Coordinates of N, CA and C in Angstrom, one line a residue:
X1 N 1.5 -3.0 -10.9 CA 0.8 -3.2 -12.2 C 0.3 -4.7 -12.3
X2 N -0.8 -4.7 -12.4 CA -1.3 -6.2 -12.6 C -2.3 -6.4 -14.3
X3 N -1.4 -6.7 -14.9 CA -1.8 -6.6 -16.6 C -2.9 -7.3 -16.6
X4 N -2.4 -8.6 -16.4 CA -3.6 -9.7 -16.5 C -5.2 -9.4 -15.8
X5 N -4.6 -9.1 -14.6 CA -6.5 -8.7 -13.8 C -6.7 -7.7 -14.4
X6 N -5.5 -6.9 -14.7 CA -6.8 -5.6 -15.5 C -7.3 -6.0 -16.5
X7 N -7.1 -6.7 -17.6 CA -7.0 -7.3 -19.2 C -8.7 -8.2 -18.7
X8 N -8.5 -8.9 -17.4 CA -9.8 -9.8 -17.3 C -10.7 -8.8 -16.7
X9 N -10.5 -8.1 -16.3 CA -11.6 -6.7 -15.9 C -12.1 -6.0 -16.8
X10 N -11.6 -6.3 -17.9 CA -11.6 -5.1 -18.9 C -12.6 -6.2 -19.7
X11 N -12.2 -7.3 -20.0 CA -13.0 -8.1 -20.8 C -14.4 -8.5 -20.0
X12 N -14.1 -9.1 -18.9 CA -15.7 -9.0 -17.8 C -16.5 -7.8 -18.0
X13 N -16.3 -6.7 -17.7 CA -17.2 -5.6 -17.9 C -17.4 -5.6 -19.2
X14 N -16.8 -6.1 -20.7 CA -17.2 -5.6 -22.0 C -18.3 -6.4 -22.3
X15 N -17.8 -7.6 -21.4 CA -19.4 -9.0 -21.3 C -20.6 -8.7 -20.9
X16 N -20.4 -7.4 -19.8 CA -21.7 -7.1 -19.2 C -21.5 -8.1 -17.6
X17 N -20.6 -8.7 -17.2 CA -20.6 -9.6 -16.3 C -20.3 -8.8 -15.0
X18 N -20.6 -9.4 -14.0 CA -20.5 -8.8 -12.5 C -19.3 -9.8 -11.7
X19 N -18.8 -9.5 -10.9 CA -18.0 -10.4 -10.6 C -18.9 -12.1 -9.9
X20 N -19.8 -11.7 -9.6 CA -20.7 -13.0 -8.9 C -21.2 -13.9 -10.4
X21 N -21.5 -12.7 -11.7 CA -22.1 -13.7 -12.4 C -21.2 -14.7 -13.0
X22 N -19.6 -13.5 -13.4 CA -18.7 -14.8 -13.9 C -18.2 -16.1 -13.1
X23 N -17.8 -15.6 -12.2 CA -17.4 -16.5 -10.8 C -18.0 -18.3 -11.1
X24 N -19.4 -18.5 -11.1 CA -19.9 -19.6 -11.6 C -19.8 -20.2 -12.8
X25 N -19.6 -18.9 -13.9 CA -19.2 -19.7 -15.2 C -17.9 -20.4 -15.1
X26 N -16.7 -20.0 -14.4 CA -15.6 -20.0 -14.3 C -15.1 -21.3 -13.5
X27 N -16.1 -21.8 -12.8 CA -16.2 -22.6 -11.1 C -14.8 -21.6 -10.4
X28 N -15.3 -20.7 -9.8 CA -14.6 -20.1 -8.8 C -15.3 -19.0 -7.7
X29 N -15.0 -19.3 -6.5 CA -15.4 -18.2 -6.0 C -15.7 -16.5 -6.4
X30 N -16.5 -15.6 -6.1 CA -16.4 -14.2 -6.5 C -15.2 -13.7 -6.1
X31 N -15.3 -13.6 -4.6 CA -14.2 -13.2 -4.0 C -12.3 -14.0 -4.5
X32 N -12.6 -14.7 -4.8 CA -11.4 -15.6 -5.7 C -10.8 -14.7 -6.4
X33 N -12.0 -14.6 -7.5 CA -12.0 -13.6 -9.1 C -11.3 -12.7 -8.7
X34 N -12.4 -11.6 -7.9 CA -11.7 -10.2 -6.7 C -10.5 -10.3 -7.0
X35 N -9.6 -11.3 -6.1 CA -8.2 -11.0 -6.0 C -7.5 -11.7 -7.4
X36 N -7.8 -11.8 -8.0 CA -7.2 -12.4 -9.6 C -7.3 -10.9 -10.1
X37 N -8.4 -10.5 -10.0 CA -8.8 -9.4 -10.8 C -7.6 -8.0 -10.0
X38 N -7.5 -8.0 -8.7 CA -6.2 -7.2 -8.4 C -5.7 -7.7 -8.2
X39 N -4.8 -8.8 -8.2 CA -3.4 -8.8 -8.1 C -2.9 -9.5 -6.8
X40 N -4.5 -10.0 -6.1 CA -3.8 -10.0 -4.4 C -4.0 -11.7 -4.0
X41 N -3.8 -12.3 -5.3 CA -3.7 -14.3 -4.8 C -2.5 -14.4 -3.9
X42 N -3.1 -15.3 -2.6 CA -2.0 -15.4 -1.8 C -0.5 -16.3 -2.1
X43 N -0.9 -16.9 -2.9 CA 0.4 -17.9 -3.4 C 0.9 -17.0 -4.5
X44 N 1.8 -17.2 -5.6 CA 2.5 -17.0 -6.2 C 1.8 -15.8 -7.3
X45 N 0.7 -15.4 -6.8 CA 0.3 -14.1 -7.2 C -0.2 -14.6 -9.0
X46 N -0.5 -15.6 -9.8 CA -0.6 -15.6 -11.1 C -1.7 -17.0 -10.9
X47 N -2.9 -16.8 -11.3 CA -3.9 -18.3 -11.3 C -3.8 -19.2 -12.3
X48 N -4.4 -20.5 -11.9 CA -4.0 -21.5 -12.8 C -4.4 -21.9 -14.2
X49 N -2.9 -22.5 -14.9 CA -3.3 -22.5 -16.6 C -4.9 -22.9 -16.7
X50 N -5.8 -23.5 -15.9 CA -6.9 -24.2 -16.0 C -7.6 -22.8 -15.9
X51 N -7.4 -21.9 -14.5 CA -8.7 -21.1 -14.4 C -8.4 -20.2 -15.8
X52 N -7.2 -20.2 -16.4 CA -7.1 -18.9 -17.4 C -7.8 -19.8 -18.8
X53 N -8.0 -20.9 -18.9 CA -8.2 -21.5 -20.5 C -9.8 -21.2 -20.4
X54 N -10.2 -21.4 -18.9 CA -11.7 -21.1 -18.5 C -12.1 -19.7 -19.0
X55 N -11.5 -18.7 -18.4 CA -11.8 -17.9 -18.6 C -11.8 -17.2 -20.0
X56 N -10.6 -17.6 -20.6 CA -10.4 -17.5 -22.3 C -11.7 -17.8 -22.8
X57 N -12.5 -19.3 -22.2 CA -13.2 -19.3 -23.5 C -14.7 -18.6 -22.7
X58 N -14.9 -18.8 -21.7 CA -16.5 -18.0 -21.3 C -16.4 -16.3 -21.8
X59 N -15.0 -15.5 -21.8 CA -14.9 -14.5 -22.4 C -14.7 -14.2 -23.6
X60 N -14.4 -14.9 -24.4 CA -13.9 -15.4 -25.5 C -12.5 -14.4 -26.0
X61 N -11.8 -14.4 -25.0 CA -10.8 -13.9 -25.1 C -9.9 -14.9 -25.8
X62 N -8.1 -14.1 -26.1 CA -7.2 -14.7 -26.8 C -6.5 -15.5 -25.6
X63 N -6.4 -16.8 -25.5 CA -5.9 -17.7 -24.6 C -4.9 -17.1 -24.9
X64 N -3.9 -17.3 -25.7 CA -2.1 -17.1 -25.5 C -1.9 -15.3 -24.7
X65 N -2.9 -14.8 -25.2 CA -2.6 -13.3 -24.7 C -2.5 -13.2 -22.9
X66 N -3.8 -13.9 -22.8 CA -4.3 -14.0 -21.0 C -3.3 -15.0 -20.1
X67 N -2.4 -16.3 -21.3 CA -1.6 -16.8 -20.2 C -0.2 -16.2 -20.2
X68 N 0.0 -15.7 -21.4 CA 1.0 -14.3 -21.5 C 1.0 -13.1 -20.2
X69 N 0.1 -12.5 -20.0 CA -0.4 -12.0 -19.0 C 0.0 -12.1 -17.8
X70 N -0.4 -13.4 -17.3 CA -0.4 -14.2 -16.3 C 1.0 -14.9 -16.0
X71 N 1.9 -14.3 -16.9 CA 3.9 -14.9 -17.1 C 3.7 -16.7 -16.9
X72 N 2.4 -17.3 -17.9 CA 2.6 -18.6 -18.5 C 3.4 -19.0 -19.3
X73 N 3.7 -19.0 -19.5 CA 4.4 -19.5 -21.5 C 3.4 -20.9 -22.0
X74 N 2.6 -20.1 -23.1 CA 1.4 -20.9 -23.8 C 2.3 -22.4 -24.4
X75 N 2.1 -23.6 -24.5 CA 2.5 -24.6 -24.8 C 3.2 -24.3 -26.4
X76 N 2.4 -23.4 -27.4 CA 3.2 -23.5 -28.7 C 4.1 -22.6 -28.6
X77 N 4.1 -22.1 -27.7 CA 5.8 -20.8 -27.2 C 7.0 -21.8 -26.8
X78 N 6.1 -22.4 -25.8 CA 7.2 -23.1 -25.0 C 7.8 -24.8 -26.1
X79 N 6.9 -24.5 -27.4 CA 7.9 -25.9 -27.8 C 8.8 -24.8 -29.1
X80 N 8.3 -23.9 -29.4 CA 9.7 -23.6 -30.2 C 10.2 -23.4 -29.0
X81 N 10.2 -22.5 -28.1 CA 12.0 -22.4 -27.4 C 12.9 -23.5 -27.6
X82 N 11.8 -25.2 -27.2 CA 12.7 -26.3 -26.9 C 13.0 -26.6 -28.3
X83 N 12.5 -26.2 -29.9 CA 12.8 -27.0 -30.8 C 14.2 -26.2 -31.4
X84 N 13.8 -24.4 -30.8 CA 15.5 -23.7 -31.4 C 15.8 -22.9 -30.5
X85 N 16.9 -23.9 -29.6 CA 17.3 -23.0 -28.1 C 18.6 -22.1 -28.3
X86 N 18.9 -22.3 -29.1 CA 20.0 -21.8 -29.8 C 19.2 -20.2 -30.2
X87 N 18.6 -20.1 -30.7 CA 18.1 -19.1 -30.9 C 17.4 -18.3 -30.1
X88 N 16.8 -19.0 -29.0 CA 16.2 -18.2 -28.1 C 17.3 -17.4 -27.1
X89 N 18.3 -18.1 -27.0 CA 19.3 -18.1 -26.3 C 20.5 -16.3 -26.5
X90 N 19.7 -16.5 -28.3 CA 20.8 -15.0 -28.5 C 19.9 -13.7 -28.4
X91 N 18.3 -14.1 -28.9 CA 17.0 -13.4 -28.1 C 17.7 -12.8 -26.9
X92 N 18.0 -13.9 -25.6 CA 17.7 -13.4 -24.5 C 18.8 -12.5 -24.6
X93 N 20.0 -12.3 -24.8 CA 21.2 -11.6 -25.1 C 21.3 -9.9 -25.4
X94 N 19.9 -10.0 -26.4 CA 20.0 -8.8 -27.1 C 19.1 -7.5 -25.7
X95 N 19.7 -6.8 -26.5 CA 18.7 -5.4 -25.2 C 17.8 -5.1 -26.3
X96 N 17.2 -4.2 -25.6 CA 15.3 -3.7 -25.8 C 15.5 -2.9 -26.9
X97 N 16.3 -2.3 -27.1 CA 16.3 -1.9 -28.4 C 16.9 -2.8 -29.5
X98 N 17.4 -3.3 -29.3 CA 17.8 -4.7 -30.5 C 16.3 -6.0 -30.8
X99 N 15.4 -6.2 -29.5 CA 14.3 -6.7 -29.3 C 13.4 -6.5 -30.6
X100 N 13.2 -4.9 -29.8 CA 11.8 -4.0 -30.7 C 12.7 -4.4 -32.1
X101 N 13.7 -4.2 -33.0 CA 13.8 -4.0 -34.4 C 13.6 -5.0 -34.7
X102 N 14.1 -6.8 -34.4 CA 13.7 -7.7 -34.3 C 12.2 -8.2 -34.7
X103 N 11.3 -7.6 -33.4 CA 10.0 -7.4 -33.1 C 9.2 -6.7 -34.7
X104 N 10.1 -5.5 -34.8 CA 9.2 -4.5 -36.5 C 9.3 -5.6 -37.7
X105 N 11.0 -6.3 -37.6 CA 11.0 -6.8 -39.0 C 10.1 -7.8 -38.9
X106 N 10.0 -8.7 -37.8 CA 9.3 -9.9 -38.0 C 7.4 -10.1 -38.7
X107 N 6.9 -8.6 -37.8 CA 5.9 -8.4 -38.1 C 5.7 -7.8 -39.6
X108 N 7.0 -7.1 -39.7 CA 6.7 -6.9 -41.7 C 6.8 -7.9 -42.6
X109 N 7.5 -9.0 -41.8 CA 7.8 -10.2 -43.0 C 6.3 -11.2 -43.0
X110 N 5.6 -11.2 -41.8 CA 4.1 -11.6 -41.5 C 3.1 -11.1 -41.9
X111 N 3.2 -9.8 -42.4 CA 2.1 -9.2 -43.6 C 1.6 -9.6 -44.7

């Protein structure tokens, strides 16, 4: 499963873009894009915070979504963990069903 290249495939084609045309907006190779776009970068398999903020904005995608994607943690993620580690801490603790209810209330109290 490669979330992120499909997520940037999915938003390239909604642009109307071809892999050659975005490639230049992006400064990257076509063939680069290619393996971003499946999955097949030879290093550590996930491209850099740089090529993804690029891409956010020529597609005008949601940056935190695409470096989410890409298993970044966006800088305003990564400073609450450090400001309440304590709490992230009982987060990691809980199982996927304790997550999701977590996950429902929070989004009801944000309405």
């Amino acid at each position: 499963m490669n979330a992120f290249g499909d997520r940037i495939r999915e938003l390239r084609k909604s642009k109307g873009y071809s892999l050659r045309k975005l490639a230049p907006l992006v400064s990257v190779g076509f063939s680069y894009l290619s393996k971003v776009e499946r999955g097949r970068l030879d290093f550590d398999g996930s491209p850099s915070e740089s090529l993804i903020h690029r891409l956010a904005d020529v597609l005008e995608a949601d940056e935190e979504e695409l470096l989410l994607l890409a298993h970044h943690v966006p800088d305003a993620i990564a400073q609450q963990i450090f400001d309440h580690p304590n709490l992230f801490r009982a987060l990691a603790r809980c199982s996927d069903r304790q997550l999701k209810a977590i996950e429902r209330q929070a989004y009801e109290r944000a309405k």
